């Protein structure tokens, strides 16, 4: 066993409800605290001196300077396996060009598909690991990574195999998701229905065979897949034994309702969700995930996080890091900004990037500092946890621990 501390504050996020609004008074903050670790799990949290006297002859990892500690963060929605760069899309969009004009100039998702298909496996793995390391440096140790820039059997499998390879080279937990239903590729000869059937019959059996992903995602939107065909597709993927997540209500409402109806783990985006569907989400176990990085990348409104929490939904916040609509990748900055626009408490934001986003990935063994949970945590050199969001991302994480070990 090993005792780490003392920390000026241990913000445990323990004993908080899974859904609905939170006040900062509900946060458990242990002053001069320590974390007792057994193997890769948390044995106990408490006052450092008390833990020290209760446990003689154990290894002590002393924290010399004034630091605080929180559970490590969980980014439950990213597209960080990609080739190329879409800085020109960003510039054109800001110069007033339309989605169509950008696509006609060689931009849009299709350009990332081409770059990703053309990139070597070495190059994709290298850049993926660089992005993972950046996220770890922010204190994020659980990262969902989607396919969806391959869009045919060979290239979707290539992406998912690279994500699997990356898992062998990082201590962070990667959660792969198959997003072959990102959009129908331009070189596919057939209807949307034909392409969704192709995913079901050609891609998913291979994904299963090689254990490349347990989760399936789909982009339900006017420009991608329509509600009815998507629902049929999702129910079929469920029959195949996959978990489901949905890109829902980004520009037009209606698809979060489908996510709830098919029992999805999460419905992500929700910028366009109408009040009636907020209620629907709030009464379900589908995690509602806000993606402020996409709002900041596109200059669009934020997801109605305040309304979702007030209605009693489980709100997660994720980065949506991707080369097109959300190029920033800094979840802490994004979550801090979402808080100022949507009036979220510190507790609500911290819950949204820890145990609530873990639940969006079906993970219940992390996201809080509590007995028996995975010993992933992040420290900041400050004496007050409020400084994290207050600094909007410019207060950097000091140390990141995975399985109780400094990385
Ligand atoms: Zn996305």
mmCIF file of C-alpha atoms and ligand atoms in Angstrom, residues 77-79 146 149 179 182 217 247 250 268-269 291 294 320-322 325, ligand 1:
data_model
loop_
_atom_site.group_PDB
_atom_site.id
_atom_site.type_symbol
_atom_site.label_atom_id
_atom_site.label_comp_id
_atom_site.label_asym_id
_atom_site.label_seq_id
_atom_site.Cartn_x
_atom_site.Cartn_y
_atom_site.Cartn_z
ATOM 1 C CA UNK A 77 -16.591 11.949 -26.981
ATOM 2 C CA UNK A 78 -13.611 12.477 -29.308
ATOM 3 C CA UNK A 79 -12.597 11.915 -32.919
ATOM 4 C CA UNK A 146 -14.325 7.140 -32.575
ATOM 5 C CA UNK A 149 -13.087 8.778 -41.145
ATOM 6 C CA UNK A 179 -18.781 5.511 -36.116
ATOM 7 C CA UNK A 182 -20.758 9.230 -39.727
ATOM 8 C CA UNK A 217 -22.398 5.653 -32.947
ATOM 9 C CA UNK A 247 -24.775 12.300 -32.416
ATOM 10 C CA UNK A 250 -26.800 19.143 -33.379
ATOM 11 C CA UNK A 268 -24.345 13.847 -27.599
ATOM 12 C CA UNK A 269 -24.482 17.455 -28.926
ATOM 13 C CA UNK A 291 -19.987 19.361 -26.497
ATOM 14 C CA UNK A 294 -18.246 22.155 -31.217
ATOM 15 C CA UNK A 320 -15.766 16.386 -29.408
ATOM 16 C CA UNK A 321 -12.127 16.994 -30.424
ATOM 17 C CA UNK A 322 -12.085 16.602 -34.206
ATOM 18 C CA UNK A 325 -15.899 21.480 -35.974
HETATM 19 ZN ZN1 LIG B 1 -18.636 14.124 -32.561
#
